[in-house]
Amino acid sequence: MAGKVQKKREDLRAKLIDLAEERIKVGGISAVRARDLAKEAGCAVGAIYNVFGDMNDLVMAVNARTFKRVGAQVSAAVAEEPPGHPVKTMIAMSHAYLHFARDNTPAWRTLFDLEVSTEESVPKWYLEELQKVFSLIADPLKRIFPDMSPEDVSLMTRGLFSSVHGIVLLGLEKRISGVPIDQLEHMITLVFSHLTSTPSKK
């Protein structure tokens, strides 16, 4: 009996994630509403909260899938680059990130629209998915700056990610401080092409 209950719970969890993912792909985080999901899943609203602690938990489950999709697209771009050219690798990765954001804007925005106060309140598995994305940046960065400390590599990885993310965000939102979408790739290329100077020493 316990096995059947657990199986039913797992099936509902998977179904809710699938439904929420489809809603997020179209309308972003605002499209995830408990009452609508319950109707589509054929369950009571309360059943959702028996599977997920709150709607944030459900969105996190969808975001985990999105992080994997980002990682897969970036990894595919890296695989097409010849080895031994870390700067070109990082440019290709950044272009892949731009393309993913452009082609999957609502899901991409949901990665960052989810309100989370501190890392302590984020599940370990969620941080691990984010770290996989960061590690894709850190690997070529360590080849560019082999003498950089692990701590500085970590900081620069996050700094570069934030830079590319900002470029993409401002461009896709057509902010006055951004650049036209058709110039974003060139802008990113310019930024990374100058990543060959040795960082200053204190």
PDB file of C-alpha atoms in Angstrom:
ATOM      1  CA  MET A   1       0.000   0.000   0.000  1.00  0.00           C
ATOM      2  CA  ALA A   2       2.797   2.416   0.968  1.00  0.00           C
ATOM      3  CA  GLY A   3       4.495   1.661  -2.342  1.00  0.00           C
ATOM      4  CA  LYS A   4       1.390   2.574  -4.313  1.00  0.00           C
ATOM      5  CA  VAL A   5       0.982   5.831  -2.406  1.00  0.00           C
ATOM      6  CA  GLN A   6       4.614   6.744  -3.046  1.00  0.00           C
ATOM      7  CA  LYS A   7       4.301   5.876  -6.743  1.00  0.00           C
ATOM      8  CA  LYS A   8       1.182   8.032  -7.022  1.00  0.00           C
ATOM      9  CA  ARG A   9       2.998  10.884  -5.311  1.00  0.00           C
ATOM     10  CA  GLU A  10       5.995  10.585  -7.636  1.00  0.00           C
ATOM     11  CA  ASP A  11       3.747  10.453 -10.695  1.00  0.00           C
ATOM     12  CA  LEU A  12       1.914  13.602  -9.582  1.00  0.00           C
ATOM     13  CA  ARG A  13       5.215  15.365  -8.914  1.00  0.00           C
ATOM     14  CA  ALA A  14       6.494  14.552 -12.413  1.00  0.00           C
ATOM     15  CA  LYS A  15       3.190  15.600 -13.997  1.00  0.00           C
ATOM     16  CA  LEU A  16       3.150  18.922 -12.151  1.00  0.00           C
ATOM     17  CA  ILE A  17       6.737  19.664 -13.187  1.00  0.00           C
ATOM     18  CA  ASP A  18       5.860  18.884 -16.819  1.00  0.00           C
ATOM     19  CA  LEU A  19       2.793  21.122 -16.703  1.00  0.00           C
ATOM     20  CA  ALA A  20       4.625  23.954 -14.943  1.00  0.00           C
ATOM     21  CA  GLU A  21       7.495  23.707 -17.423  1.00  0.00           C
ATOM     22  CA  GLU A  22       5.151  24.120 -20.381  1.00  0.00           C
ATOM     23  CA  ARG A  23       3.511  27.118 -18.721  1.00  0.00           C
ATOM     24  CA  ILE A  24       6.895  28.705 -17.944  1.00  0.00           C
ATOM     25  CA  LYS A  25       8.110  28.204 -21.506  1.00  0.00           C
ATOM     26  CA  VAL A  26       5.209  30.343 -22.713  1.00  0.00           C
ATOM     27  CA  GLY A  27       4.461  32.800 -19.929  1.00  0.00           C
ATOM     28  CA  GLY A  28       7.332  32.721 -17.459  1.00  0.00           C
ATOM     29  CA  ILE A  29       6.977  32.464 -13.707  1.00  0.00           C
ATOM     30  CA  SER A  30       3.714  34.432 -13.593  1.00  0.00           C
ATOM     31  CA  ALA A  31       2.020  31.633 -15.552  1.00  0.00           C
ATOM     32  CA  VAL A  32       2.540  29.143 -12.716  1.00  0.00           C
ATOM     33  CA  ARG A  33      -0.655  29.252 -10.668  1.00  0.00           C
ATOM     34  CA  ALA A  34      -1.720  26.512  -8.281  1.00  0.00           C
ATOM     35  CA  ARG A  35      -5.406  26.497  -9.226  1.00  0.00           C
ATOM     36  CA  ASP A  36      -4.679  26.242 -12.956  1.00  0.00           C
ATOM     37  CA  LEU A  37      -2.114  23.492 -12.442  1.00  0.00           C
ATOM     38  CA  ALA A  38      -4.468  21.517 -10.230  1.00  0.00           C
ATOM     39  CA  LYS A  39      -7.155  21.676 -12.906  1.00  0.00           C
ATOM     40  CA  GLU A  40      -4.751  20.512 -15.616  1.00  0.00           C
ATOM     41  CA  ALA A  41      -3.306  17.760 -13.423  1.00  0.00           C
ATOM     42  CA  GLY A  42      -6.746  16.575 -12.307  1.00  0.00           C
ATOM     43  CA  CYS A  43      -5.980  16.958  -8.617  1.00  0.00           C
ATOM     44  CA  ALA A  44      -6.966  19.165  -5.707  1.00  0.00           C
ATOM     45  CA  VAL A  45      -4.967  22.329  -5.029  1.00  0.00           C
ATOM     46  CA  GLY A  46      -3.986  20.870  -1.663  1.00  0.00           C
ATOM     47  CA  ALA A  47      -2.437  17.863  -3.401  1.00  0.00           C
ATOM     48  CA  ILE A  48       0.155  20.165  -4.960  1.00  0.00           C
ATOM     49  CA  TYR A  49       1.318  21.223  -1.516  1.00  0.00           C
ATOM     50  CA  ASN A  50       1.526  17.605  -0.422  1.00  0.00           C
ATOM     51  CA  VAL A  51       4.157  17.124  -3.124  1.00  0.00           C
ATOM     52  CA  PHE A  52       5.885  20.527  -3.055  1.00  0.00           C
ATOM     53  CA  GLY A  53       6.416  22.732  -0.011  1.00  0.00           C
ATOM     54  CA  ASP A  54       5.274  25.779  -1.976  1.00  0.00           C
ATOM     55  CA  MET A  55       5.123  27.053  -5.539  1.00  0.00           C
ATOM     56  CA  ASN A  56       8.755  28.167  -5.337  1.00  0.00           C
ATOM     57  CA  ASP A  57       9.767  24.540  -4.892  1.00  0.00           C
ATOM     58  CA  LEU A  58       7.873  23.633  -8.047  1.00  0.00           C
ATOM     59  CA  VAL A  59       9.481  26.458 -10.015  1.00  0.00           C
ATOM     60  CA  MET A  60      12.899  25.359  -8.745  1.00  0.00           C
ATOM     61  CA  ALA A  61      12.242  21.879 -10.106  1.00  0.00           C
ATOM     62  CA  VAL A  62      11.491  23.398 -13.512  1.00  0.00           C
ATOM     63  CA  ASN A  63      14.535  25.669 -13.272  1.00  0.00           C
ATOM     64  CA  ALA A  64      16.733  22.647 -12.636  1.00  0.00           C
ATOM     65  CA  ARG A  65      15.628  21.304 -16.008  1.00  0.00           C
ATOM     66  CA  THR A  66      16.281  24.689 -17.594  1.00  0.00           C
ATOM     67  CA  PHE A  67      19.800  24.850 -16.148  1.00  0.00           C
ATOM     68  CA  LYS A  68      20.454  21.430 -17.709  1.00  0.00           C
ATOM     69  CA  ARG A  69      19.199  22.715 -21.057  1.00  0.00           C
ATOM     70  CA  VAL A  70      21.473  25.752 -20.790  1.00  0.00           C
ATOM     71  CA  GLY A  71      24.405  23.507 -19.910  1.00  0.00           C
ATOM     72  CA  ALA A  72      23.679  21.155 -22.809  1.00  0.00           C
ATOM     73  CA  GLN A  73      23.521  23.998 -25.325  1.00  0.00           C
ATOM     74  CA  VAL A  74      26.704  25.603 -24.003  1.00  0.00           C
ATOM     75  CA  SER A  75      28.521  22.248 -23.916  1.00  0.00           C
ATOM     76  CA  ALA A  76      27.504  21.563 -27.509  1.00  0.00           C
ATOM     77  CA  ALA A  77      28.980  24.911 -28.554  1.00  0.00           C
ATOM     78  CA  VAL A  78      32.223  24.101 -26.716  1.00  0.00           C
ATOM     79  CA  ALA A  79      32.451  20.710 -28.441  1.00  0.00           C
ATOM     80  CA  GLU A  80      32.448  22.423 -31.826  1.00  0.00           C
ATOM     81  CA  GLU A  81      35.451  24.583 -30.932  1.00  0.00           C
ATOM     82  CA  PRO A  82      39.007  23.321 -31.570  1.00  0.00           C
ATOM     83  CA  PRO A  83      40.928  22.564 -28.346  1.00  0.00           C
ATOM     84  CA  GLY A  84      43.645  24.924 -27.167  1.00  0.00           C
ATOM     85  CA  HIS A  85      41.756  28.168 -27.717  1.00  0.00           C
ATOM     86  CA  PRO A  86      40.140  29.035 -24.359  1.00  0.00           C
ATOM     87  CA  VAL A  87      39.187  32.582 -25.374  1.00  0.00           C
ATOM     88  CA  LYS A  88      37.373  31.322 -28.481  1.00  0.00           C
ATOM     89  CA  THR A  89      35.758  28.677 -26.290  1.00  0.00           C
ATOM     90  CA  MET A  90      34.419  31.306 -23.904  1.00  0.00           C
ATOM     91  CA  ILE A  91      33.133  33.399 -26.805  1.00  0.00           C
ATOM     92  CA  ALA A  92      31.326  30.360 -28.234  1.00  0.00           C
ATOM     93  CA  MET A  93      29.871  29.579 -24.797  1.00  0.00           C
ATOM     94  CA  SER A  94      28.631  33.133 -24.387  1.00  0.00           C
ATOM     95  CA  HIS A  95      27.047  33.149 -27.836  1.00  0.00           C
ATOM     96  CA  ALA A  96      25.317  29.861 -26.989  1.00  0.00           C
ATOM     97  CA  TYR A  97      24.012  31.430 -23.773  1.00  0.00           C
ATOM     98  CA  LEU A  98      22.715  34.387 -25.771  1.00  0.00           C
ATOM     99  CA  HIS A  99      20.995  32.080 -28.256  1.00  0.00           C
ATOM    100  CA  PHE A 100      19.358  30.085 -25.482  1.00  0.00           C
ATOM    101  CA  ALA A 101      18.090  33.250 -23.805  1.00  0.00           C
ATOM    102  CA  ARG A 102      16.801  34.624 -27.108  1.00  0.00           C
ATOM    103  CA  ASP A 103      15.037  31.396 -28.092  1.00  0.00           C
ATOM    104  CA  ASN A 104      13.730  30.517 -24.611  1.00  0.00           C
ATOM    105  CA  THR A 105      13.249  33.921 -23.019  1.00  0.00           C
ATOM    106  CA  PRO A 106      10.398  33.135 -20.554  1.00  0.00           C
ATOM    107  CA  ALA A 107      12.138  30.015 -19.187  1.00  0.00           C
ATOM    108  CA  TRP A 108      15.492  31.796 -19.073  1.00  0.00           C
ATOM    109  CA  ARG A 109      14.008  34.768 -17.233  1.00  0.00           C
ATOM    110  CA  THR A 110      12.400  32.422 -14.702  1.00  0.00           C
ATOM    111  CA  LEU A 111      15.862  31.225 -13.667  1.00  0.00           C
ATOM    112  CA  PHE A 112      16.420  34.681 -12.185  1.00  0.00           C
ATOM    113  CA  ASP A 113      12.875  35.855 -11.455  1.00  0.00           C
ATOM    114  CA  LEU A 114      12.448  33.317  -8.668  1.00  0.00           C
ATOM    115  CA  GLU A 115      12.712  35.135  -5.337  1.00  0.00           C
ATOM    116  CA  VAL A 116      15.250  33.440  -3.080  1.00  0.00           C
ATOM    117  CA  SER A 117      16.677  35.379  -0.160  1.00  0.00           C
ATOM    118  CA  THR A 118      19.942  33.548   0.591  1.00  0.00           C
ATOM    119  CA  GLU A 119      21.894  30.505  -0.599  1.00  0.00           C
ATOM    120  CA  GLU A 120      21.130  28.851   2.732  1.00  0.00           C
ATOM    121  CA  SER A 121      17.471  28.605   1.741  1.00  0.00           C
ATOM    122  CA  VAL A 122      18.253  27.030  -1.643  1.00  0.00           C
ATOM    123  CA  PRO A 123      18.340  23.225  -1.916  1.00  0.00           C
ATOM    124  CA  LYS A 124      21.777  21.705  -2.412  1.00  0.00           C
ATOM    125  CA  TRP A 125      20.754  20.055  -5.680  1.00  0.00           C
ATOM    126  CA  TYR A 126      19.689  23.427  -7.087  1.00  0.00           C
ATOM    127  CA  LEU A 127      23.045  25.022  -6.263  1.00  0.00           C
ATOM    128  CA  GLU A 128      24.780  22.025  -7.838  1.00  0.00           C
ATOM    129  CA  GLU A 129      22.938  22.592 -11.119  1.00  0.00           C
ATOM    130  CA  LEU A 130      23.985  26.255 -11.066  1.00  0.00           C
ATOM    131  CA  GLN A 131      27.564  25.244 -10.257  1.00  0.00           C
ATOM    132  CA  LYS A 132      27.657  22.997 -13.337  1.00  0.00           C
ATOM    133  CA  VAL A 133      27.019  26.074 -15.457  1.00  0.00           C
ATOM    134  CA  PHE A 134      29.746  28.014 -13.631  1.00  0.00           C
ATOM    135  CA  SER A 135      32.219  25.157 -14.086  1.00  0.00           C
ATOM    136  CA  LEU A 136      31.849  25.433 -17.861  1.00  0.00           C
ATOM    137  CA  ILE A 137      33.160  28.998 -17.566  1.00  0.00           C
ATOM    138  CA  ALA A 138      35.846  28.205 -15.003  1.00  0.00           C
ATOM    139  CA  ASP A 139      37.568  25.502 -17.077  1.00  0.00           C
ATOM    140  CA  PRO A 140      38.736  27.718 -19.981  1.00  0.00           C
ATOM    141  CA  LEU A 141      39.294  30.604 -17.573  1.00  0.00           C
ATOM    142  CA  LYS A 142      41.880  28.528 -15.687  1.00  0.00           C
ATOM    143  CA  ARG A 143      43.686  27.890 -18.963  1.00  0.00           C
ATOM    144  CA  ILE A 144      43.808  31.603 -19.716  1.00  0.00           C
ATOM    145  CA  PHE A 145      45.078  32.447 -16.220  1.00  0.00           C
ATOM    146  CA  PRO A 146      46.896  29.329 -14.948  1.00  0.00           C
ATOM    147  CA  ASP A 147      48.430  31.198 -11.990  1.00  0.00           C
ATOM    148  CA  MET A 148      45.154  32.616 -10.713  1.00  0.00           C
ATOM    149  CA  SER A 149      44.102  31.355  -7.274  1.00  0.00           C
ATOM    150  CA  PRO A 150      40.990  29.148  -7.003  1.00  0.00           C
ATOM    151  CA  GLU A 151      39.272  31.903  -5.049  1.00  0.00           C
ATOM    152  CA  ASP A 152      39.931  34.476  -7.779  1.00  0.00           C
ATOM    153  CA  VAL A 153      38.890  32.009 -10.493  1.00  0.00           C
ATOM    154  CA  SER A 154      35.586  31.579  -8.674  1.00  0.00           C
ATOM    155  CA  LEU A 155      35.084  35.336  -8.393  1.00  0.00           C
ATOM    156  CA  MET A 156      36.039  35.982 -12.004  1.00  0.00           C
ATOM    157  CA  THR A 157      33.771  33.159 -13.179  1.00  0.00           C
ATOM    158  CA  ARG A 158      30.818  34.793 -11.471  1.00  0.00           C
ATOM    159  CA  GLY A 159      31.926  38.205 -12.721  1.00  0.00           C
ATOM    160  CA  LEU A 160      32.097  37.056 -16.328  1.00  0.00           C
ATOM    161  CA  PHE A 161      28.775  35.284 -16.050  1.00  0.00           C
ATOM    162  CA  SER A 162      27.220  38.442 -14.600  1.00  0.00           C
ATOM    163  CA  SER A 163      28.741  40.515 -17.414  1.00  0.00           C
ATOM    164  CA  VAL A 164      27.401  38.291 -20.188  1.00  0.00           C
ATOM    165  CA  HIS A 165      24.064  37.941 -18.442  1.00  0.00           C
ATOM    166  CA  GLY A 166      23.792  41.716 -18.150  1.00  0.00           C
ATOM    167  CA  ILE A 167      24.637  42.215 -21.817  1.00  0.00           C
ATOM    168  CA  VAL A 168      22.037  39.647 -22.836  1.00  0.00           C
ATOM    169  CA  LEU A 169      19.375  40.932 -20.440  1.00  0.00           C
ATOM    170  CA  LEU A 170      19.697  44.573 -21.483  1.00  0.00           C
ATOM    171  CA  GLY A 171      19.789  43.603 -25.136  1.00  0.00           C
ATOM    172  CA  LEU A 172      16.754  41.330 -25.042  1.00  0.00           C
ATOM    173  CA  GLU A 173      14.767  43.860 -23.021  1.00  0.00           C
ATOM    174  CA  LYS A 174      15.774  46.567 -25.489  1.00  0.00           C
ATOM    175  CA  ARG A 175      16.848  48.824 -22.654  1.00  0.00           C
ATOM    176  CA  ILE A 176      18.324  52.191 -23.589  1.00  0.00           C
ATOM    177  CA  SER A 177      21.636  51.102 -22.023  1.00  0.00           C
ATOM    178  CA  GLY A 178      21.718  47.915 -24.111  1.00  0.00           C
ATOM    179  CA  VAL A 179      22.614  47.337 -27.755  1.00  0.00           C
ATOM    180  CA  PRO A 180      20.499  45.989 -30.624  1.00  0.00           C
ATOM    181  CA  ILE A 181      20.132  42.206 -30.629  1.00  0.00           C
ATOM    182  CA  ASP A 182      22.012  41.855 -33.900  1.00  0.00           C
ATOM    183  CA  GLN A 183      25.062  43.463 -32.267  1.00  0.00           C
ATOM    184  CA  LEU A 184      25.070  41.411 -29.072  1.00  0.00           C
ATOM    185  CA  GLU A 185      27.294  38.650 -30.428  1.00  0.00           C
ATOM    186  CA  HIS A 186      29.879  41.179 -31.611  1.00  0.00           C
ATOM    187  CA  MET A 187      29.764  42.999 -28.281  1.00  0.00           C
ATOM    188  CA  ILE A 188      30.371  39.748 -26.396  1.00  0.00           C
ATOM    189  CA  THR A 189      33.220  38.874 -28.765  1.00  0.00           C
ATOM    190  CA  LEU A 190      34.863  42.247 -28.125  1.00  0.00           C
ATOM    191  CA  VAL A 191      34.649  41.777 -24.349  1.00  0.00           C
ATOM    192  CA  PHE A 192      36.187  38.300 -24.333  1.00  0.00           C
ATOM    193  CA  SER A 193      38.799  39.039 -26.994  1.00  0.00           C
ATOM    194  CA  HIS A 194      40.536  41.264 -24.451  1.00  0.00           C
ATOM    195  CA  LEU A 195      40.746  38.559 -21.797  1.00  0.00           C
ATOM    196  CA  THR A 196      44.401  37.868 -22.468  1.00  0.00           C
ATOM    197  CA  SER A 197      46.141  40.360 -20.205  1.00  0.00           C
ATOM    198  CA  THR A 198      47.529  39.162 -16.910  1.00  0.00           C
ATOM    199  CA  PRO A 199      45.592  40.472 -13.891  1.00  0.00           C
ATOM    200  CA  SER A 200      47.400  43.108 -11.876  1.00  0.00           C
ATOM    201  CA  LYS A 201      49.191  42.013  -8.696  1.00  0.00           C
ATOM    202  CA  LYS A 202      48.851  43.852  -5.448  1.00  0.00           C
TER     203      LYS A 202
END
